[in-house]
Coordinates of C-alpha atoms in Angstrom, one line a residue:
M1 CA -111.4 53.2 95.0
N2 CA -112.2 53.4 99.6
P3 CA -114.5 56.8 99.3
T4 CA -113.0 59.6 102.6
H5 CA -116.2 59.9 103.7
R6 CA -119.2 58.0 104.1
Y7 CA -122.9 58.7 104.9
L8 CA -126.4 56.7 105.9
A9 CA -124.3 53.4 105.5
D10 CA -126.9 51.6 107.7
A11 CA -130.2 54.7 107.9
S12 CA -131.9 52.6 110.0
K13 CA -128.8 53.3 113.3
L14 CA -127.3 56.6 112.5
A15 CA -123.1 57.6 112.8
P16 CA -121.9 60.6 114.6
G17 CA -122.1 63.2 112.0
E18 CA -125.8 62.1 110.7
S19 CA -128.6 63.5 111.6
V20 CA -132.2 64.3 111.6
T21 CA -134.6 66.8 112.1
G22 CA -137.9 66.6 111.5
P23 CA -141.3 63.7 110.8
A24 CA -139.4 60.7 109.3
R25 CA -139.6 57.0 108.8
V26 CA -136.2 55.0 107.4
L27 CA -137.2 52.5 104.5
D28 CA -136.5 49.3 103.5
L29 CA -136.3 48.7 99.5
K30 CA -135.0 45.4 98.8
G31 CA -132.0 45.1 101.0
R32 CA -131.4 48.9 101.1
K33 CA -132.4 50.8 103.5
G34 CA -132.7 54.9 103.6
I35 CA -134.2 57.7 105.0
H36 CA -137.6 59.1 103.2
P37 CA -138.7 62.9 105.2
Q38 CA -142.3 63.1 106.0
S39 CA -142.3 66.6 106.2
I40 CA -141.1 69.6 103.1
H41 CA -139.5 70.9 106.2
T42 CA -137.7 67.4 107.7
V43 CA -134.0 67.8 107.3
I44 CA -130.9 65.3 106.6
K45 CA -127.9 66.9 107.9
L46 CA -123.8 65.5 107.6
E47 CA -121.1 67.2 109.0
G48 CA -118.5 64.6 109.1
G49 CA -116.8 66.4 106.1
H50 CA -117.0 65.8 102.2
T51 CA -114.7 66.5 99.1
I52 CA -116.3 69.1 97.5
N53 CA -114.1 71.8 97.8
Q54 CA -110.8 69.5 96.5
P55 CA -109.8 70.2 92.8
K56 CA -111.0 66.8 91.8
G57 CA -113.5 64.7 93.2
T58 CA -116.8 62.3 93.0
F59 CA -120.0 62.2 95.3
V60 CA -122.1 59.4 94.4
L61 CA -125.1 58.8 96.5
W62 CA -128.3 56.6 95.7
F63 CA -132.3 57.1 96.8
F64 CA -135.6 55.9 95.4
A65 CA -138.3 58.1 94.4
L66 CA -142.0 57.6 96.1
E67 CA -143.3 58.6 93.2
D68 CA -142.0 58.9 89.4
L69 CA -140.5 61.9 88.7
A70 CA -142.5 63.7 86.1
A71 CA -142.4 66.9 84.6
S72 CA -145.8 68.8 84.4
F73 CA -146.9 72.5 83.5
L74 CA -146.1 74.8 86.7
A75 CA -148.4 77.6 87.8
D76 CA -148.1 80.6 90.1
N77 CA -150.6 78.8 92.7
M78 CA -148.9 75.9 92.8
K79 CA -146.4 78.0 95.3
I80 CA -149.1 78.8 98.2
D81 CA -147.2 77.6 101.0
N82 CA -144.0 76.7 99.1
E83 CA -142.1 78.4 96.1
N84 CA -139.7 75.9 95.8
F85 CA -142.1 73.1 95.5
A86 CA -140.7 72.4 91.9
N87 CA -137.1 71.5 93.3
Y88 CA -136.4 68.1 94.6
C89 CA -133.0 68.2 96.6
F90 CA -130.4 65.5 96.8
L91 CA -128.0 67.5 98.5
S92 CA -127.3 71.2 98.9
D93 CA -124.6 73.3 101.1
H94 CA -127.9 75.5 102.1
E95 CA -130.0 74.6 105.4
V96 CA -133.1 74.5 103.9
P97 CA -132.7 72.2 100.6
R98 CA -135.0 72.7 98.3
V99 CA -133.6 76.9 97.7
V100 CA -131.8 76.6 95.8
P101 CA -130.5 80.6 94.8
P102 CA -127.6 80.6 98.3
A103 CA -126.8 77.7 98.0
A104 CA -122.5 77.3 96.7
F105 CA -123.2 74.1 95.7
H106 CA -127.0 72.4 95.6
F107 CA -128.2 69.3 93.7
K108 CA -131.3 68.7 92.1
W109 CA -134.2 67.6 89.7
N110 CA -136.6 69.5 89.5
R111 CA -140.6 69.7 87.7
F112 CA -138.8 71.0 84.3
N113 CA -137.1 68.0 84.1
E114 CA -133.4 69.4 84.6
L115 CA -131.0 66.9 86.2
R116 CA -128.6 70.0 87.9
A117 CA -125.5 69.7 90.3
K118 CA -124.4 73.7 90.3
F119 CA -120.9 74.8 92.4
F120 CA -122.0 78.7 93.0
K121 CA -124.6 80.8 94.1
G122 CA -127.8 81.6 91.9
T123 CA -128.6 79.9 89.5
V124 CA -128.3 79.1 85.5
Y125 CA -131.9 79.9 85.1
P126 CA -133.9 82.7 85.7
T127 CA -131.8 84.7 87.3
L128 CA -128.5 83.5 85.3
E129 CA -125.6 84.4 88.0
G130 CA -123.9 80.3 85.9
F131 CA -123.8 82.5 82.8
T132 CA -121.7 86.0 84.9
P133 CA -118.0 85.9 83.4
P134 CA -116.0 84.2 84.6
Q135 CA -118.8 81.5 83.8
K136 CA -119.5 79.9 86.6
A137 CA -119.3 75.4 86.5
W138 CA -122.9 73.3 87.0
V139 CA -123.8 69.6 85.0
Q140 CA -127.0 69.0 83.9
A141 CA -128.9 66.4 82.5
V142 CA -132.4 68.2 80.2
P143 CA -134.5 66.7 80.1
F144 CA -134.9 64.2 82.6
N145 CA -137.1 61.5 83.2
V146 CA -136.5 58.2 83.2
V147 CA -137.0 57.8 87.4
Q148 CA -139.9 55.1 88.0
Q149 CA -141.1 55.2 91.3
H150 CA -140.1 52.3 93.9
R151 CA -136.8 51.2 92.8
W152 CA -132.7 52.2 93.6
Y153 CA -130.8 54.7 91.6
Q154 CA -127.8 55.5 91.9
L155 CA -126.0 59.2 91.1
A156 CA -122.8 60.4 90.8
V157 CA -121.1 63.7 90.3
S158 CA -117.4 64.4 89.6
W159 CA -115.2 66.8 89.4
D160 CA -111.5 67.8 88.3
D161 CA -110.3 72.1 88.0
A162 CA -107.5 71.3 86.6
A163 CA -109.7 69.6 83.3
K164 CA -112.3 72.4 83.9
S165 CA -114.6 69.5 84.0
A166 CA -117.1 68.1 85.5
A167 CA -119.5 65.5 84.9
L168 CA -123.4 63.4 85.9
Y169 CA -124.1 60.3 85.9
C170 CA -126.6 57.7 86.9
N171 CA -126.2 54.2 87.2
G172 CA -123.4 54.4 85.8
V173 CA -123.8 56.3 82.6
L174 CA -122.2 59.3 81.5
L175 CA -125.7 61.9 81.2
G176 CA -123.0 65.3 80.8
R177 CA -120.3 66.8 81.0
S178 CA -119.8 70.8 81.5
D179 CA -119.1 73.0 78.8
T180 CA -116.4 72.1 76.9
F181 CA -116.4 75.1 75.0
N182 CA -116.0 77.9 77.9
K183 CA -112.6 78.1 79.3
D184 CA -113.8 79.2 83.1
F185 CA -115.0 76.6 85.1
V186 CA -115.6 78.8 88.8
R187 CA -116.4 77.2 91.7
E188 CA -117.1 78.8 94.8
T189 CA -116.7 77.5 98.4
C190 CA -119.4 74.5 99.4
G191 CA -120.5 74.3 102.7
E192 CA -118.5 72.7 105.5
A193 CA -122.5 71.0 106.0
L194 CA -124.1 69.1 103.9
Y195 CA -128.4 69.0 103.8
A196 CA -130.8 66.4 101.4
G197 CA -134.6 66.7 102.4
C198 CA -137.2 65.9 100.0
P199 CA -140.8 64.3 101.1
A200 CA -140.6 62.5 97.3
L201 CA -137.5 60.7 97.8
C202 CA -136.0 58.2 100.0
H203 CA -132.2 59.6 100.5
G204 CA -130.1 56.6 100.8
E205 CA -125.9 56.0 100.7
I206 CA -124.0 58.9 100.0
E207 CA -119.9 58.4 99.4
F208 CA -117.4 61.1 98.8
Y209 CA -114.0 60.4 96.7
D210 CA -111.1 62.6 96.2
S211 CA -110.3 61.2 93.0
V212 CA -112.5 61.5 89.6
L213 CA -114.4 58.0 89.0
S214 CA -114.8 57.1 85.8
G215 CA -118.0 55.6 83.9
A216 CA -116.3 52.2 84.7
D217 CA -115.9 52.7 87.9
L218 CA -119.5 53.9 88.7
Y219 CA -121.0 51.1 86.7
K220 CA -119.5 48.9 88.5
K221 CA -120.0 50.1 91.7
F222 CA -124.1 50.4 90.8
R223 CA -124.1 46.2 89.7
A224 CA -122.7 45.5 93.1
G225 CA -125.2 47.8 94.9
T226 CA -128.0 48.1 93.0
P227 CA -131.2 45.1 94.5
D228 CA -133.0 45.7 91.4
Y229 CA -131.2 46.1 88.2
D230 CA -133.6 46.4 85.0
A231 CA -131.4 45.9 81.6
A232 CA -134.2 48.0 80.3
I233 CA -133.6 50.8 82.4
E234 CA -130.0 50.7 81.2
K235 CA -131.0 49.8 77.6
E236 CA -132.8 53.6 77.3
L237 CA -130.2 55.5 79.1
R238 CA -128.0 54.5 77.1
H239 CA -130.1 54.8 73.5
H240 CA -130.5 58.6 74.6
W241 CA -127.5 59.5 76.5
E242 CA -125.1 57.7 74.7
G243 CA -126.6 57.6 71.1
T244 CA -126.9 53.5 71.7
E245 CA -128.7 51.3 68.3
L246 CA -129.6 53.9 66.7
E247 CA -132.2 52.7 64.2
N248 CA -131.6 54.0 61.1
F249 CA -134.3 56.3 59.2
T250 CA -136.1 54.7 56.9
F251 CA -138.5 56.9 55.1
D252 CA -139.6 58.1 51.8
P253 CA -142.0 60.7 51.1
V254 CA -142.2 60.2 47.6
A255 CA -142.3 56.4 48.2
A256 CA -145.4 57.5 50.4
G257 CA -146.7 59.0 47.9
W258 CA -147.1 62.2 49.4
T259 CA -147.0 66.0 47.8
K260 CA -143.7 68.2 47.3
Q261 CA -144.7 71.7 49.0
F262 CA -141.4 74.0 49.3
D263 CA -138.5 73.3 47.7
V264 CA -135.6 75.9 48.0
D265 CA -131.8 75.0 46.9
F266 CA -131.1 78.1 48.9
Q267 CA -128.3 78.2 45.2
N268 CA -130.0 81.5 44.4
P269 CA -130.7 83.0 48.2
V270 CA -130.9 86.4 47.5
E271 CA -134.3 85.7 45.4
Q272 CA -135.4 83.0 47.8
I273 CA -134.7 84.7 51.1
K274 CA -137.6 86.4 49.9
Q275 CA -140.1 83.1 50.1
F276 CA -139.6 84.2 54.2
Y277 CA -139.7 86.5 56.9
V278 CA -136.9 87.4 58.7
Q279 CA -136.9 87.8 62.6
G280 CA -134.7 88.7 65.0
H281 CA -131.5 89.7 64.2
T282 CA -132.4 90.1 60.4
S283 CA -128.5 91.1 59.5
A284 CA -127.6 87.1 60.4
V285 CA -129.3 86.4 57.5
K286 CA -126.3 86.8 54.7
P287 CA -127.6 85.4 51.0
T288 CA -124.4 86.7 49.5
G289 CA -122.0 85.0 52.1
H290 CA -120.9 82.2 51.4
P291 CA -120.7 80.4 48.4
E292 CA -122.6 76.6 49.5
G293 CA -126.1 78.3 50.6
L294 CA -127.6 80.2 53.2
L295 CA -125.0 81.6 55.3
I296 CA -127.2 82.4 58.7
E297 CA -124.2 84.3 61.2
T298 CA -125.8 85.4 64.4
P299 CA -123.5 88.2 66.3
N300 CA -120.0 86.3 68.9
I301 CA -121.9 88.1 72.0
R302 CA -121.2 85.6 75.6
Y303 CA -124.9 83.8 75.5
G304 CA -126.4 85.0 79.5
S305 CA -126.1 89.0 78.5
M306 CA -129.3 90.3 77.8
E307 CA -128.1 91.6 74.3
A308 CA -127.5 88.1 73.2
W309 CA -131.4 87.7 73.6
E310 CA -131.8 89.9 70.9
S311 CA -129.1 89.1 68.3
Q312 CA -131.1 85.7 67.5
V313 CA -132.9 85.2 64.3
Y314 CA -135.4 83.0 62.8
I315 CA -136.0 82.3 59.1
W316 CA -140.5 81.9 58.5
S317 CA -142.0 80.2 55.4
E318 CA -144.2 82.1 54.3
K319 CA -146.3 79.6 53.2
T320 CA -148.1 77.1 55.5
F321 CA -148.3 73.7 55.6
E322 CA -150.8 72.0 56.3
G323 CA -151.5 67.4 57.8
D324 CA -148.5 65.9 58.2
I325 CA -145.6 67.3 56.9
Y326 CA -142.0 65.8 56.7
V327 CA -139.3 68.0 56.1
E328 CA -135.8 68.2 55.3
W329 CA -132.6 70.2 54.8
E330 CA -128.9 70.1 54.8
W331 CA -126.8 72.4 57.2
K332 CA -123.1 72.8 57.5
A333 CA -121.9 75.1 61.4
I334 CA -119.0 76.9 59.9
K335 CA -118.0 77.4 63.8
P336 CA -118.3 75.7 67.3
N337 CA -120.5 76.3 69.6
G338 CA -123.6 77.6 68.3
L339 CA -127.2 76.4 67.9
S340 CA -129.6 76.0 65.9
L341 CA -133.6 74.7 65.2
L342 CA -136.6 73.4 63.6
M343 CA -140.3 75.1 64.4
I344 CA -142.5 72.7 62.7
H345 CA -146.7 73.5 62.2
A346 CA -146.3 77.2 64.0
S347 CA -149.9 78.3 64.5
G348 CA -151.6 80.8 67.0
M349 CA -153.5 79.4 69.6
T350 CA -156.9 79.0 68.3
R351 CA -154.8 77.1 64.4
E352 CA -154.6 80.4 63.0
D353 CA -152.4 81.9 60.7
F354 CA -149.9 83.6 62.6
M355 CA -148.3 85.5 60.7
A356 CA -151.4 86.8 59.0
D357 CA -153.1 87.7 62.1
W358 CA -151.4 89.1 63.9
P359 CA -148.8 91.6 63.9
R360 CA -145.7 90.0 63.3
K361 CA -142.6 89.6 65.4
T362 CA -140.0 90.9 65.3
N363 CA -138.2 89.5 68.7
G364 CA -134.5 87.1 68.5
N365 CA -134.9 85.9 71.7
M366 CA -136.6 82.7 72.0
G367 CA -139.5 83.8 73.6
T368 CA -141.5 82.8 70.2
V369 CA -140.7 79.7 70.3
H370 CA -141.8 78.2 74.1
A371 CA -143.5 81.0 75.7
Q372 CA -145.7 83.2 73.4
N373 CA -149.1 82.7 71.6
V374 CA -147.3 80.6 69.0
R375 CA -148.2 76.7 69.0
N376 CA -145.0 74.4 67.5
Y377 CA -143.1 71.4 67.6
H378 CA -139.4 73.1 68.1
W379 CA -136.2 69.9 67.3
E380 CA -133.3 71.7 68.7
Y381 CA -130.7 69.5 66.1
Y382 CA -127.6 71.3 66.4
R383 CA -126.9 72.0 70.2
E384 CA -122.9 73.4 71.2
M385 CA -124.6 76.3 72.9
N386 CA -123.3 76.7 76.5
D387 CA -126.5 75.8 79.0
V388 CA -127.2 72.4 77.1
R389 CA -125.0 68.6 77.1
N390 CA -122.0 69.6 74.2
D391 CA -119.7 66.7 74.2
V392 CA -121.9 64.6 72.4
G393 CA -124.1 65.1 69.7
T394 CA -128.0 65.9 71.0
A395 CA -131.8 66.1 69.7
F396 CA -134.1 68.3 72.4
S397 CA -137.8 68.8 71.4
R398 CA -140.6 70.5 73.4
K399 CA -144.2 71.4 72.3
N400 CA -144.8 74.9 72.6
P401 CA -145.9 77.2 74.8
F402 CA -147.3 73.7 76.5
A403 CA -143.6 73.3 78.3
Y404 CA -144.0 69.8 77.0
R405 CA -140.7 68.4 76.6
I406 CA -141.9 65.9 74.5
G407 CA -137.7 64.4 73.2
F408 CA -134.6 63.0 73.3
G409 CA -131.9 61.6 72.0
S410 CA -127.8 61.6 71.3
S411 CA -125.3 61.2 68.8
P412 CA -122.1 59.1 70.6
E413 CA -119.9 61.8 68.2
P414 CA -120.6 65.5 68.2
F415 CA -121.2 66.6 64.6
A416 CA -118.3 67.4 62.3
P417 CA -118.2 70.8 61.7
D418 CA -117.3 72.4 58.3
T419 CA -119.1 69.1 57.1
W420 CA -122.6 68.7 55.3
H421 CA -125.1 66.8 57.6
K422 CA -128.8 65.9 56.5
A423 CA -131.5 66.5 58.7
Q424 CA -135.3 64.8 57.9
L425 CA -138.3 65.1 60.4
V426 CA -141.4 62.9 59.7
Q427 CA -144.4 63.9 61.1
S428 CA -147.7 61.3 61.5
G429 CA -150.3 61.9 63.4
G430 CA -148.6 62.5 66.7
K431 CA -145.7 60.4 66.3
I432 CA -142.4 62.8 65.1
R433 CA -138.6 60.8 64.3
G434 CA -135.9 63.3 63.4
A435 CA -132.7 62.3 62.4
I436 CA -129.4 63.0 61.4
D437 CA -127.4 62.1 58.8
G438 CA -129.9 59.0 58.1
K439 CA -129.8 58.1 62.0
I440 CA -133.1 58.1 63.9
L441 CA -132.4 60.4 67.7
L442 CA -135.8 61.6 68.1
E443 CA -139.0 60.1 68.9
I444 CA -141.4 61.4 70.2
N445 CA -145.0 60.2 70.3
D446 CA -147.7 62.9 70.9
S447 CA -151.5 63.0 72.1
S448 CA -154.1 65.0 71.9
R449 CA -155.1 64.2 75.3
N450 CA -151.8 65.0 77.5
N451 CA -153.0 68.5 78.5
S452 CA -150.5 70.4 76.4
G453 CA -153.8 70.9 73.6
C454 CA -154.2 69.0 70.2
I455 CA -151.8 66.8 68.2
L456 CA -150.2 70.4 65.8
N457 CA -150.6 69.3 61.9
F458 CA -151.2 73.7 60.8
G459 CA -149.0 76.6 60.3
H460 CA -145.3 77.8 59.5
I461 CA -142.1 75.8 59.4
G462 CA -139.2 78.0 60.7
L463 CA -135.1 78.1 61.3
R464 CA -134.0 79.7 64.5
C465 CA -130.0 79.9 65.2
M466 CA -128.7 81.5 68.4
V467 CA -126.6 83.4 69.2
H468 CA -122.8 82.6 68.3
T469 CA -123.8 80.5 65.8
A470 CA -122.4 80.3 61.9
M471 CA -124.0 78.4 59.0
V472 CA -124.7 76.9 55.8
F473 CA -128.3 76.1 54.6
R474 CA -129.4 74.1 51.4
N475 CA -131.6 71.4 49.8
L476 CA -134.5 72.2 52.1
K477 CA -137.6 70.6 51.2
V478 CA -141.4 70.3 52.8
Y479 CA -143.6 67.4 52.2
T480 CA -146.8 66.7 53.0
D481 CA -149.3 63.7 53.0
Q482 CA -153.0 63.7 51.8
L483 CA -155.7 65.5 53.4
P484 CA -158.6 63.5 53.8
F485 CA -161.0 66.7 52.7
T486 CA -161.1 68.0 49.7
E487 CA -161.2 72.1 49.4
L488 CA -163.6 73.3 46.9
S489 CA -163.3 77.1 47.3
R490 CA -160.9 79.6 48.1

């Protein structure tokens, strides 16, 4: 298991094929050395060959960050002078590493908390070339917010054209695989020279292999090469991305003395759907479509197309809920490769009832979740869409519309299709926990002091199904805790 190419093995003495243009310094952290660009214009160039254009291979790189890699809200004023400020590039075939679209190969972390390697010119978002048929090759971990300053990390990406698969690792832990449902895996030709350079990063050794290294191979290399192993970091990585040590969900709203506010078993969907407002692709809601509950089946259209954005649907409770909340429901996916999410405490920007005070929204796209004037927490509890990790079951949450990605977890295996699963979520103050089949996948601790607004505690609940999703729902229940005040009149 020897690399075919190795770069920056000794950053203090550049080898043939290695060059640095612009101000930089060599840093030694606990015995490992790397190059730290001291200008946004500094570029590290590697031109001794690589294996990215071979049918299969792996690259392994080491880095440490000069500051924690932490996501934040983004604003146009931040683009003054550098419109690509949010990109932290590890490796690219474009001579300006922070620029993504023209690169046929690019590996970066960005301020959206996305760690992504792509093998095509263009982007996954926002310009969508990654989805254009035939679908292109990329692999990602989203959200990825584990990197602490002044600590060495090992990142690795492998690819196998015959298997139509790519994989992404951190410290030997599998973070994600490329889309497992799509038949396409198009990798464009990478340039012969590679480039790196980001003032927030110290770039260390990079190795290229002409074979697919396994997680065990990479973990062995990591343990042999790391000067600052931390068991707590490994535990966090394995918990969030491998689903190890999942805790049992033990909260019982009845035992806690909470009050049942909503109970819809969906055994009479034709009548019971009247308790909901259907937004978006209304014909996807099929009250007579399944004998076991409410069927929602969105069109089987390619995700990433403009038609697909609106061919999606929400069902909103007409009723609002206030205070600490518990929601449970059962769901069954009757076809693979879909996505469904729950929204809680959905209200207007000043806590108003957005469905009563403003014209009701009719769009089916994701905008209402995260890009309009609706505050909410959303939990993607069933995720097999082609822009998310779909080789295992995962849970993802965000506080909207503040772009605050606050939770992620994994199940060791995908959720079995055509099988009933039970989802449970409880919010008590800023603490939110979400579970599937009794195992906690989502753990969130929100605060009113993190520049994303207050802890949300009022609004509608909603279920949303994205394109090419077919699911059946039953036994939706909502409980709330007692409020500290008494309502005297209405």
